[in-house]
Coordinates of C-alpha atoms and ligand atoms in Angstrom, one line a residue:
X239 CA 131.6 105.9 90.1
X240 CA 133.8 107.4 92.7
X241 CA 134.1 111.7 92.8
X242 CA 136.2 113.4 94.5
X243 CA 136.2 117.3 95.2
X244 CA 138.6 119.2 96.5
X245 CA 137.4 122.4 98.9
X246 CA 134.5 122.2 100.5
X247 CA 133.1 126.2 100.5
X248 CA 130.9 127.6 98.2
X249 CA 131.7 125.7 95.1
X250 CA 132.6 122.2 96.3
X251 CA 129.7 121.5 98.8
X252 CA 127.4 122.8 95.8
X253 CA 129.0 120.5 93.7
X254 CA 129.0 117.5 96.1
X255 CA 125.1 118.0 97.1
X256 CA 124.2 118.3 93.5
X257 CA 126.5 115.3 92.6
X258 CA 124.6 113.2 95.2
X259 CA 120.7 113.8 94.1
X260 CA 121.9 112.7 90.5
X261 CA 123.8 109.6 91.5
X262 CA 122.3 107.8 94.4
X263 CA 125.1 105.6 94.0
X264 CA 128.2 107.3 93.8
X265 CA 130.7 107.0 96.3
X266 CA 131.3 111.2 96.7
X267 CA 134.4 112.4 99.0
X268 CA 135.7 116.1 99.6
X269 CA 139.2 116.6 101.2
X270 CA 139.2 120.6 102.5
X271 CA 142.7 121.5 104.1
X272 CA 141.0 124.2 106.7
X273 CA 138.4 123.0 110.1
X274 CA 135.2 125.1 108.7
X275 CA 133.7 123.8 105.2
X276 CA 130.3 125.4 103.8
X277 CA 130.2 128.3 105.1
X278 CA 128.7 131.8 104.3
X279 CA 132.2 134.2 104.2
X280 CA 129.7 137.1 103.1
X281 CA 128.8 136.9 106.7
X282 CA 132.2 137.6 108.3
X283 CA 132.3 141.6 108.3
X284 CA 129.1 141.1 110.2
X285 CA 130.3 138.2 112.4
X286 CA 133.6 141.0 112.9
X287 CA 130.9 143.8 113.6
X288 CA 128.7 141.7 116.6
X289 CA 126.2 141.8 114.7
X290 CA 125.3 138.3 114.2
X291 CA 126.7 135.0 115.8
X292 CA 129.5 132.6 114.5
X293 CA 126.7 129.5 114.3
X294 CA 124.9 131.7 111.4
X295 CA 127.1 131.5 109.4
X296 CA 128.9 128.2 109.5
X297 CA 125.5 125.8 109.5
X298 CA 127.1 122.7 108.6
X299 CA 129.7 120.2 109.5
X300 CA 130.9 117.1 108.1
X301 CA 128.3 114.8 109.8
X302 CA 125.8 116.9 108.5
X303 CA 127.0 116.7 104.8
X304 CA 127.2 112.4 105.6
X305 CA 123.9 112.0 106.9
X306 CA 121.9 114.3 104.6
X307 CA 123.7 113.5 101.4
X308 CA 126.0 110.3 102.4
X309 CA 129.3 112.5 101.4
X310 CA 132.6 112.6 103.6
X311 CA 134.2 115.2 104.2
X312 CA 137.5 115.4 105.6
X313 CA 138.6 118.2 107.2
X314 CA 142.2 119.5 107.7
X315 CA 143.4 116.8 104.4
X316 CA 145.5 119.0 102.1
X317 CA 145.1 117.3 98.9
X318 CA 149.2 117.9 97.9
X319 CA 149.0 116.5 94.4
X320 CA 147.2 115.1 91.4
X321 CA 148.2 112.4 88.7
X322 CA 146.0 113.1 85.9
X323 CA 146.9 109.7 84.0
X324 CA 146.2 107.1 87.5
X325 CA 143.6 109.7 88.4
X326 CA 145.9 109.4 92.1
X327 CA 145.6 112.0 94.3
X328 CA 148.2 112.4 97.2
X329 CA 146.6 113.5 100.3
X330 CA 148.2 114.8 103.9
X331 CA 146.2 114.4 106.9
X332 CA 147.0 118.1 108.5
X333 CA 145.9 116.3 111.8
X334 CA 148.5 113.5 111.9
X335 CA 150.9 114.0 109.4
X336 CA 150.2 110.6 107.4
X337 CA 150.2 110.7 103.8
X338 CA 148.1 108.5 102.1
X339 CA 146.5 108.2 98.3
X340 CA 142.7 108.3 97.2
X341 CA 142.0 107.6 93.4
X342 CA 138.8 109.1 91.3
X343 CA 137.2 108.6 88.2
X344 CA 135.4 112.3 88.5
X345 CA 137.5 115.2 90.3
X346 CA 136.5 118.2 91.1
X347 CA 139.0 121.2 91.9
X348 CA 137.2 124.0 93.8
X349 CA 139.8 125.3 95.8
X350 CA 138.9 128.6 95.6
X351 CA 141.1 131.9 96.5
X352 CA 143.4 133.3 98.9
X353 CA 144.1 137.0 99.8
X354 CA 146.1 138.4 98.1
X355 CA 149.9 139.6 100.0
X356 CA 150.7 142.8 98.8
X357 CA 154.8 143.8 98.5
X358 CA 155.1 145.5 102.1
X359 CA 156.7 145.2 104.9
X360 CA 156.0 143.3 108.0
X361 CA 152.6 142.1 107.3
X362 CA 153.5 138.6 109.5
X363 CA 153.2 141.5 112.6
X364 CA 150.7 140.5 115.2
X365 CA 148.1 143.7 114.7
X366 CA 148.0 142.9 111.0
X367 CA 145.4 140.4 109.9
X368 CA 143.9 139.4 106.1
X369 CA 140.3 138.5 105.8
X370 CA 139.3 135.3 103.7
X371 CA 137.8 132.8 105.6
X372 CA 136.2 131.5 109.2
X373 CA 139.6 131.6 111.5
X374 CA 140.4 135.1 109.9
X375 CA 137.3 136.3 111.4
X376 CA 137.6 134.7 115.0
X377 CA 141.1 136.2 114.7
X378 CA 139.9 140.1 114.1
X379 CA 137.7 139.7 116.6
X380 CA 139.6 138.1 118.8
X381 CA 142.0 140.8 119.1
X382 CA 139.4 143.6 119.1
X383 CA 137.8 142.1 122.4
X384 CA 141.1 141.2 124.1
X385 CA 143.9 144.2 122.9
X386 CA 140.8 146.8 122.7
X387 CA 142.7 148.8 119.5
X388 CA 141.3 152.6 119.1
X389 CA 142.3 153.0 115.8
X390 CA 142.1 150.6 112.8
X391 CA 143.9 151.1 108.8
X392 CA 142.0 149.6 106.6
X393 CA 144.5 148.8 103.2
X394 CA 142.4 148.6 100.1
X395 CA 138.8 150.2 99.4
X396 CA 137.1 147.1 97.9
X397 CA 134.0 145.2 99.1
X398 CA 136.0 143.9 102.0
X399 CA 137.8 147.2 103.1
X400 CA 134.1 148.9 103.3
X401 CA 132.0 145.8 104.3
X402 CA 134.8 146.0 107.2
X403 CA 135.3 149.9 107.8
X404 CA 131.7 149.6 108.6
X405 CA 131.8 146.9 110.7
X406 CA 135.1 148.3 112.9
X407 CA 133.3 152.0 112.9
X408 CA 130.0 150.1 114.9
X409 CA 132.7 148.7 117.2
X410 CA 133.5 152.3 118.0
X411 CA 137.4 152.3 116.5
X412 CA 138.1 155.3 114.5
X413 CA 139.3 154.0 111.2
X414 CA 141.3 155.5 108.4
X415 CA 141.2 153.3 104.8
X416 CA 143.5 153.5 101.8
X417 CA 143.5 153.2 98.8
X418 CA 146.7 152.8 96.6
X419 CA 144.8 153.8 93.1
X420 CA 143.7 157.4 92.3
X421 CA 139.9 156.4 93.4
X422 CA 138.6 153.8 95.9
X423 CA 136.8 150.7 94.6
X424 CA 138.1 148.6 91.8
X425 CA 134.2 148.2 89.4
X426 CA 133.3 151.8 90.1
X427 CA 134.2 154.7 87.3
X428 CA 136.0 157.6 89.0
X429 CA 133.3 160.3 89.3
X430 CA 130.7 157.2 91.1
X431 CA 133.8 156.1 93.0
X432 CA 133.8 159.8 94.3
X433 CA 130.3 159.6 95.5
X434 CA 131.2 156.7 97.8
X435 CA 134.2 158.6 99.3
X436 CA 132.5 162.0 99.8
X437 CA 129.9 160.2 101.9
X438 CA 132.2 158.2 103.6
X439 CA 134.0 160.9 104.9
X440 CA 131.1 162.5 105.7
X441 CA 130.8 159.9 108.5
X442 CA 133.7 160.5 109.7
X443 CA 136.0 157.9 108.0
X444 CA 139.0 159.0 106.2
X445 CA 139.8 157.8 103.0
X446 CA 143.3 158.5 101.2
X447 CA 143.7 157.8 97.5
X448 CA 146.8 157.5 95.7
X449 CA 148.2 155.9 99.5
X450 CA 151.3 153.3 98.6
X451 CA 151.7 151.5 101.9
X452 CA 155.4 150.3 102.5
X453 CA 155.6 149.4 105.7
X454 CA 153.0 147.9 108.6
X455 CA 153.7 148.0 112.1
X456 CA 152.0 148.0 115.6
X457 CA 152.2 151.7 115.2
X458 CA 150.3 151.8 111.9
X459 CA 150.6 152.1 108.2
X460 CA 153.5 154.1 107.0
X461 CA 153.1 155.5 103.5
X462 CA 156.0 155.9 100.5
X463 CA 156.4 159.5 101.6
X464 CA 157.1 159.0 105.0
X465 CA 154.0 159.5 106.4
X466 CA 152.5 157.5 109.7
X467 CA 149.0 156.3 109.3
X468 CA 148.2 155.5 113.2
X469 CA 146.3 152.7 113.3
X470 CA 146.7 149.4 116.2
X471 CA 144.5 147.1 114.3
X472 CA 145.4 146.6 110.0
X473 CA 143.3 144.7 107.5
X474 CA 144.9 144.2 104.4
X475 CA 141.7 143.5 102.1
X476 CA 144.1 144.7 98.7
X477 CA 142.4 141.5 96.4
X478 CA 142.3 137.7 96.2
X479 CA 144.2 135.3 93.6
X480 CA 143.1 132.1 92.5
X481 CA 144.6 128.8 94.2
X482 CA 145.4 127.2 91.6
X483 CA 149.2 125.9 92.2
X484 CA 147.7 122.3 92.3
X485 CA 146.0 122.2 89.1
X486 CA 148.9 124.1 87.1
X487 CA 151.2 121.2 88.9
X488 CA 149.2 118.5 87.2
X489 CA 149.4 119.7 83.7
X490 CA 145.7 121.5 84.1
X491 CA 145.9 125.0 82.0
X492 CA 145.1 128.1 83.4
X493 CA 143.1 130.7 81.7
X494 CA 144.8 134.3 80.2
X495 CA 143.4 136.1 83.4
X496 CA 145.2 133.6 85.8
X497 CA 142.1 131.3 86.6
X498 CA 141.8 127.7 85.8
X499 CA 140.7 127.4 82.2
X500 CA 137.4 125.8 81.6
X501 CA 134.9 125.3 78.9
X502 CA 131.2 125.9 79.0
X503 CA 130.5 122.7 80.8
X504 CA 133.1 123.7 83.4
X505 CA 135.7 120.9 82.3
X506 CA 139.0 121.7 82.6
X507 CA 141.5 120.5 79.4
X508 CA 140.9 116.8 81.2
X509 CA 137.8 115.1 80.6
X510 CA 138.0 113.6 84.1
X511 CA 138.2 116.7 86.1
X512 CA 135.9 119.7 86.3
X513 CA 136.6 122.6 88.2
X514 CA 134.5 125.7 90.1
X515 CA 134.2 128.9 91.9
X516 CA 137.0 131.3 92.9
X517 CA 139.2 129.3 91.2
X518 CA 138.0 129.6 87.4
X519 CA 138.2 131.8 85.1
X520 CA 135.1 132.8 83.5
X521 CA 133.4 134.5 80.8
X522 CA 132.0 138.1 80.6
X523 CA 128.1 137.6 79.6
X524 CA 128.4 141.0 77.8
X525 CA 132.3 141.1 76.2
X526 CA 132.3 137.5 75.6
X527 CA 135.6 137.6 76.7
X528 CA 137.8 136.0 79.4
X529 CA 137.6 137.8 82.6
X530 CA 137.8 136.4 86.4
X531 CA 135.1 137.9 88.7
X532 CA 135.4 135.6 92.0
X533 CA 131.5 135.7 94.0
X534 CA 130.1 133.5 96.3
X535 CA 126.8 133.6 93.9
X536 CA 128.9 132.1 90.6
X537 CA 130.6 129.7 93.1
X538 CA 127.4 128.4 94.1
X539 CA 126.0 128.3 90.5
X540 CA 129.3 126.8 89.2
X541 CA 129.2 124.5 91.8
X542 CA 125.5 123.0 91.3
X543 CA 126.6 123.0 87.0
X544 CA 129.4 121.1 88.1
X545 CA 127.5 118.5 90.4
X546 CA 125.2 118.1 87.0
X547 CA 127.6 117.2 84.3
X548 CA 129.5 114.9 86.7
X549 CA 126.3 112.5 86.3
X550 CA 126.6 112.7 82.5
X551 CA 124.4 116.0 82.0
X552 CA 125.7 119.2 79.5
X553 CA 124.5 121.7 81.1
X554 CA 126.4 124.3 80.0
X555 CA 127.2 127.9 81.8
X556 CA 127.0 130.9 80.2
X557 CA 129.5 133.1 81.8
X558 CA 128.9 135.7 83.9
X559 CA 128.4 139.7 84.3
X560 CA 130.4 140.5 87.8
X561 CA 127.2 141.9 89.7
X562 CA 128.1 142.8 92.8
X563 CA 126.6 144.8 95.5
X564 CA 127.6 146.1 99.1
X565 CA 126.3 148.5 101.8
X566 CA 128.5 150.9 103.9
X567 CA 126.1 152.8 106.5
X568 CA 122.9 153.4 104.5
X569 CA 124.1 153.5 101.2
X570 CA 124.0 151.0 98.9
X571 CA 126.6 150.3 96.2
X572 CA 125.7 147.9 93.0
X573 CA 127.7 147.4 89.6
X574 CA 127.1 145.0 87.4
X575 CA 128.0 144.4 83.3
X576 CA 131.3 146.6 82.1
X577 CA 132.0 150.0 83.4
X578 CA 132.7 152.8 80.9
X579 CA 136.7 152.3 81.8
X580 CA 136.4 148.5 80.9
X581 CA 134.6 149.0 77.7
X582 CA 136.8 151.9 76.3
X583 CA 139.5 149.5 76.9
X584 CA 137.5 146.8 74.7
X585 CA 137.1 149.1 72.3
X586 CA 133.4 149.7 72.1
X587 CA 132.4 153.2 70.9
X588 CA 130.9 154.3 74.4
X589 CA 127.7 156.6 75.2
X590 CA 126.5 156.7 78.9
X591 CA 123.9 158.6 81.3
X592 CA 123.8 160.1 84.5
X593 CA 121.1 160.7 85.9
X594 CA 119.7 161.1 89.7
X595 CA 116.2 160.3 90.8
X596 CA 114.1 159.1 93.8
X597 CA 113.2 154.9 94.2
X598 CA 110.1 156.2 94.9
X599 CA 107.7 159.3 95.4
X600 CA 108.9 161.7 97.8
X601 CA 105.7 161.5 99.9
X602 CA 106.4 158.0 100.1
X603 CA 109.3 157.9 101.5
X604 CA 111.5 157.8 98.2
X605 CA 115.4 158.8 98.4
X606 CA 117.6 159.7 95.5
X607 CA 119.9 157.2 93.8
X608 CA 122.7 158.0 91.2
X609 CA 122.8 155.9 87.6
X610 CA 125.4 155.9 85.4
X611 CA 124.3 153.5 82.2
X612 CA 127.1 152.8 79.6
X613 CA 126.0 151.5 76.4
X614 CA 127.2 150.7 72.9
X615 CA 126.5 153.3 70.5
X616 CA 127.3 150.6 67.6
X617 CA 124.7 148.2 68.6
X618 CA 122.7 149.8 71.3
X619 CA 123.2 147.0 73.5
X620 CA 123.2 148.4 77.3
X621 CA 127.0 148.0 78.2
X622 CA 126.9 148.0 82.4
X623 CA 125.7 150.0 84.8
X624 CA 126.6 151.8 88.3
X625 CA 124.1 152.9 90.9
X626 CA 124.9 154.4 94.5
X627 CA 121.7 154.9 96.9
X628 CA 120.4 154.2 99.8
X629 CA 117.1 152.2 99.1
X630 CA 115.9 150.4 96.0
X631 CA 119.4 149.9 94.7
X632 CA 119.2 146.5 94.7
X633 CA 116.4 146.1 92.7
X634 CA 117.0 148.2 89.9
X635 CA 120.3 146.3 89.9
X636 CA 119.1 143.1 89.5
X637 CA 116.3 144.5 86.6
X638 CA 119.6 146.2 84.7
X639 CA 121.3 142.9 85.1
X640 CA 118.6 140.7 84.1
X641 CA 118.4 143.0 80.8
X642 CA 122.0 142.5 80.3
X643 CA 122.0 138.9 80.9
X644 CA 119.4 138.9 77.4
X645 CA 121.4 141.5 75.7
X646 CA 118.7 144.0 76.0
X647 CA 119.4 147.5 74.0
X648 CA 118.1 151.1 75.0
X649 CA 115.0 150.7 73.8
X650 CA 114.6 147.7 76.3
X651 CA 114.9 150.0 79.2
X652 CA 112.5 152.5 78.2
X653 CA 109.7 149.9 77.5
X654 CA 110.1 147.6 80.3
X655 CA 106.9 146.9 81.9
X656 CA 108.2 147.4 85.8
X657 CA 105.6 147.1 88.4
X658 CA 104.2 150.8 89.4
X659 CA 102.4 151.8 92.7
X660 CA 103.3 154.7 95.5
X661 CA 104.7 152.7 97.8
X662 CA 107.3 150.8 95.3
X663 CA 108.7 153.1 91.9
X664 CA 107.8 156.6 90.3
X665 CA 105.4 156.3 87.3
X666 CA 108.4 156.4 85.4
X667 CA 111.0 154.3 87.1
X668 CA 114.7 155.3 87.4
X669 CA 115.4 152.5 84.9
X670 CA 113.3 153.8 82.3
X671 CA 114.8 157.5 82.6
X672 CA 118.1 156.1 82.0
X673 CA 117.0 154.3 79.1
X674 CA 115.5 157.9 77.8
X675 CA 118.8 159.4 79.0
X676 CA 120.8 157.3 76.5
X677 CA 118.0 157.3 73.4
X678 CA 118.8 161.0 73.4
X679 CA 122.8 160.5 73.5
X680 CA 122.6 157.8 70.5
X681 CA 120.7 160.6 68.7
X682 CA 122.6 163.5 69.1
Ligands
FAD204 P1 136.7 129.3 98.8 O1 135.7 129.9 99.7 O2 138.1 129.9 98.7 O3 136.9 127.8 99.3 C1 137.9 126.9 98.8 C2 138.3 125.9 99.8 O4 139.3 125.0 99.2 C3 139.1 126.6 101.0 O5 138.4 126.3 102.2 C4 140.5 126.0 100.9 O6 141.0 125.7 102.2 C5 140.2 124.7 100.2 N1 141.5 124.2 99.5 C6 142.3 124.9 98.7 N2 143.3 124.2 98.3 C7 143.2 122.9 98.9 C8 143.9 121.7 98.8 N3 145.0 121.6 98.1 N4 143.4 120.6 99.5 C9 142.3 120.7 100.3 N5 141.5 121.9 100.3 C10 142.0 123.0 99.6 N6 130.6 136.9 97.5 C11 129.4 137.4 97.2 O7 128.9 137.0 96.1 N7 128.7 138.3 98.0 C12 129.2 138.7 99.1 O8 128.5 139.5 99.9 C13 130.5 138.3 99.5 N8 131.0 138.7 100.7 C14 132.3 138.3 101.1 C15 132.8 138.7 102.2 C16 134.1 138.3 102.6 C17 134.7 138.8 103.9 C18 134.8 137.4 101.8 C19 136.1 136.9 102.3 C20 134.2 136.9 100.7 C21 133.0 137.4 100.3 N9 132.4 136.9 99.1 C22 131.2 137.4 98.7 C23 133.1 136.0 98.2 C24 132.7 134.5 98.5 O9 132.9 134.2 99.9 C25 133.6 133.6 97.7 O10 133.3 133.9 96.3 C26 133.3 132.1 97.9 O11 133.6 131.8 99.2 C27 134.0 131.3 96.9 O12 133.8 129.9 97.3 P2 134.8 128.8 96.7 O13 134.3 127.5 97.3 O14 135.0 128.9 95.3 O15 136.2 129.1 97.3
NAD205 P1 139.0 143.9 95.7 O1 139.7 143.4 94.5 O2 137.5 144.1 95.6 O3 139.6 145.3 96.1 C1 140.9 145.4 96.4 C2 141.3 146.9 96.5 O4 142.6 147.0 97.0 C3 141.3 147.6 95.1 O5 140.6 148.8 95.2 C4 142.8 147.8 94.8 O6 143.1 148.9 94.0 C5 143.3 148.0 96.3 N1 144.8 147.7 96.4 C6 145.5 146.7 95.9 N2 146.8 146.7 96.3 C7 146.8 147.8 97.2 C8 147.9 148.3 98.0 N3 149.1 147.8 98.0 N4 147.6 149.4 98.7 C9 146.4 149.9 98.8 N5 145.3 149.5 98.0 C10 145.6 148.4 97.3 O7 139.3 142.8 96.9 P2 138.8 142.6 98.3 O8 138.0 143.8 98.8 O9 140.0 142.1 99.0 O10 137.7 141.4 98.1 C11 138.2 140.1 97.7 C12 137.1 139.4 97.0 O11 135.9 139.2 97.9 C13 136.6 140.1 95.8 O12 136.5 139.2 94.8 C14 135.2 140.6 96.2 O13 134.3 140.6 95.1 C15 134.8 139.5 97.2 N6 133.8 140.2 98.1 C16 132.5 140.4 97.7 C17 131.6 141.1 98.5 C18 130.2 141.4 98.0 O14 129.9 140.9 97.0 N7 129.5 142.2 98.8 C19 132.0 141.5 99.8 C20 133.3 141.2 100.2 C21 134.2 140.5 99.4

């Protein structure tokens, strides 16, 4: 049995590594077109921000993948095409220039996501830079050590614009960050999303909504209206797409939201071929419906699926719920499950609460943190849910999602039987007030 995968981040070195302790063996090769493979890209703002070195978060090489797992990887081999029928790839050594062809019996796309280039001007310019992977980041920083820039536009107010704004603010630039929607954030409904701003500016960041960018140069962002945005350093964080050129070329379908279209078992429409990560589309745990929520934690689960069912397993996936979570300065930002916008759109007869309490007892220590719950009012399933804080966020995030992940209803939240001392939760966590919150909205 010979597998090949194709990307070696996230997905495809999960893959690979589970692929190897189920068929001792296998022959197991990855091509990845870039230098760096397995690394941790939820690192780089920090990497950006000096806060922690380059070796942290790129741990592995390609002689560490051969002589812990017997895989090769080749590095900087741009796999160029696939014949599904001769199971024939056509491979370019990025090195050399040769062009040579490998054949498989198992493939495995996970070739991820790049950033996405938004319609504006001059974005090849020298002070402009995108962040998706290891050379992005040695790039940024690059420039911020040699060319010393004062002021920084951030374009787009998603996980990277913030995780970053954060990261160029510790570096002492002063940094302005827009946003071409009404509010910032994409997951976030618009009275949360204004929580996040409010404090943000409060630190002295300015955020501008409703900011169409036409232009970038050295000078700085300039704006539909005219308007310069002075900035000598610009990050264009406005979203990823799917890389899937490759597997629409050889006759693999792509899903309705633009990712490659896989069943449960995370085979694509070829039995030969399974595919993971950034580069899927998957399905919404709650909606049951097609959506594409690219994360480093669903690559690495699609990934280790994958590396199963390659050795004969069906281990099947069950979609996903988007949780994500991100800290700017102390506060901590989680959503996970639908937001009320999402699931008026679905057409689910919405209730939600808002409610504001402390992690904890004020004589502990506790700070307040801001739920919004959105639930069905049809089957009192628990919908999604929003929380902005600045400790104990991510806990009560990962409870909520857990109860989503088992379709949990209302009454779920009230009862749960969470853990309850001083130091840790109120008597009656935040979770269970929400739950209360909504019982009350069902029955009016
Ligand atoms: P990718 O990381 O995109 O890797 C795919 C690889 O395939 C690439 O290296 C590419 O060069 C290679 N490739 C593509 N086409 C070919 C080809 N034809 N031939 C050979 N090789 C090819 N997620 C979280 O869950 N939490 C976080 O905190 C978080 N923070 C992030 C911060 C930043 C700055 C960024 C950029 C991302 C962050 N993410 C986070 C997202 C996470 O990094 C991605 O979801 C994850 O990297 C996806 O892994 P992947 O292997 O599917 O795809
Ligand atoms: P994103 O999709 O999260 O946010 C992009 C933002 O840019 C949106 O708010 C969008 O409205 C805005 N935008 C789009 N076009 C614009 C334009 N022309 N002008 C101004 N604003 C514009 O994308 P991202 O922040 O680039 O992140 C990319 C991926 O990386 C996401 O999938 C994200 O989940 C992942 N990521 C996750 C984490 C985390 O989990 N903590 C951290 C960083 C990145």
């Amino acid at each position: 049995m010979k597998i090949i995968i194709i990307g070696a981040v996230a997905g495809g070195t999960s893959a690979g590594a589970k692929a190897r302790r189920n068929n001792p063996s296998a022959r197991i090769v990855i091509y990845e077109k870039d230098q760096d493979i397995s690394y941790s890209g939820c690192g780089l703002p920090y990497y950006i921000g000096g806060k922690i070195p380059l070796s942290s978060i790129i741990p592995r090489d390609p002689d560490y993948f051969k002589s812990k797992y017997d895989i090769d990887v080749f590095i900087r081999h741009e796999v160029l095409s696939i014949d599904l029928v001769s199971k024939t790839l056509i491979i370019k050594n990025l090195r050399t220039g040769e062009i040579f062809t490998d054949t498989y019996d198992r493939l495995v796309i996970s070739t991820g996501a790049s950033a996405f280039r938004p319609p504006i001007k001059g974005l090849d310019s020298d002070s402009v830079f995108f962040l998706r992977n290891v050379q992005n980041a040695i790039a940024i920083k690059t420039f911020i050590e040699e060319k010393k820039p004062k002021k920084a536009v951030i374009i787009g107010t998603g996980f990277i614009g913030f995780e970053v704004m954060e990261n160029l603010v510790a570096r002492g630039l002063e940094v302005t960050i827009l946003e071409r929607a009404p509010k910032v954030t994409p997951n976030l409904d618009p009275e949360m999303a204004e929580i996040l701003k409010e404090y943000v500016e409060k630190k002295g960041v300015t955020v501008l909504t409703h900011a169409n960018v036409t232009e970038v140069s050295p000078k700085g962002a300039i704006l539909d209206n005219g308007v310069l945005i002075p900035g000598d350093l610009i990050l264009v964080a406005t979203g990823i797409k799917p890389n899937v050129e490759l597997a629409k070329n050889a006759g693999i379908l792509l899903g309705t939201t633009g990712g490659i279209l896989v069943d449960q078992y995370l085979m694509t429409i070829d039995t030969n071929v399974y595919a993971c990560g950034d580069c899927i589309e998957t399905q919404s745990i709650v909606s049951k419906k097609p959506h594409y929520r690219p994360l480093g934690s669903t690559a690495n689960k699609t990934g280790r699926i994958v590396g199963e069912n390659l050795s004969g397993k069906a281990i099947s996936y069950p979609g996903n719920l988007g949780t994500g979570i991100f800290k700017v300065f102390d506060l901590t930002i989680g959503t996970t499950g639908l937001s009320e916008t999402d699931a008026q759109n679905l057409g689910y007869e919405v209730i939600v609460s808002h409610d504001t309490k402390t992690d904890k007892p004020q004589y502990m220590g506790g700070h307040e943190m801001t739920i919004k719950t959105i639930a069905d009012k049809k089957t009192e399933k628990l919908l999604g849910v929003q929380l902005i804080g600045s400790t104990g966020v991510d806990k009560r995030l990962d409870v909520f999602a857990t109860v989503l992940s088992f379709g949990g209803k209302i009454k779920d939240l009230i009862n749960l039987d969470l853990g309850y001392a001083p130091p840790f939760s109120t008597t009656k966590d935040p979770i269970h007030y929400s739950g209360m919150i909504l019982e009350k909205e069902l029955n009016k």
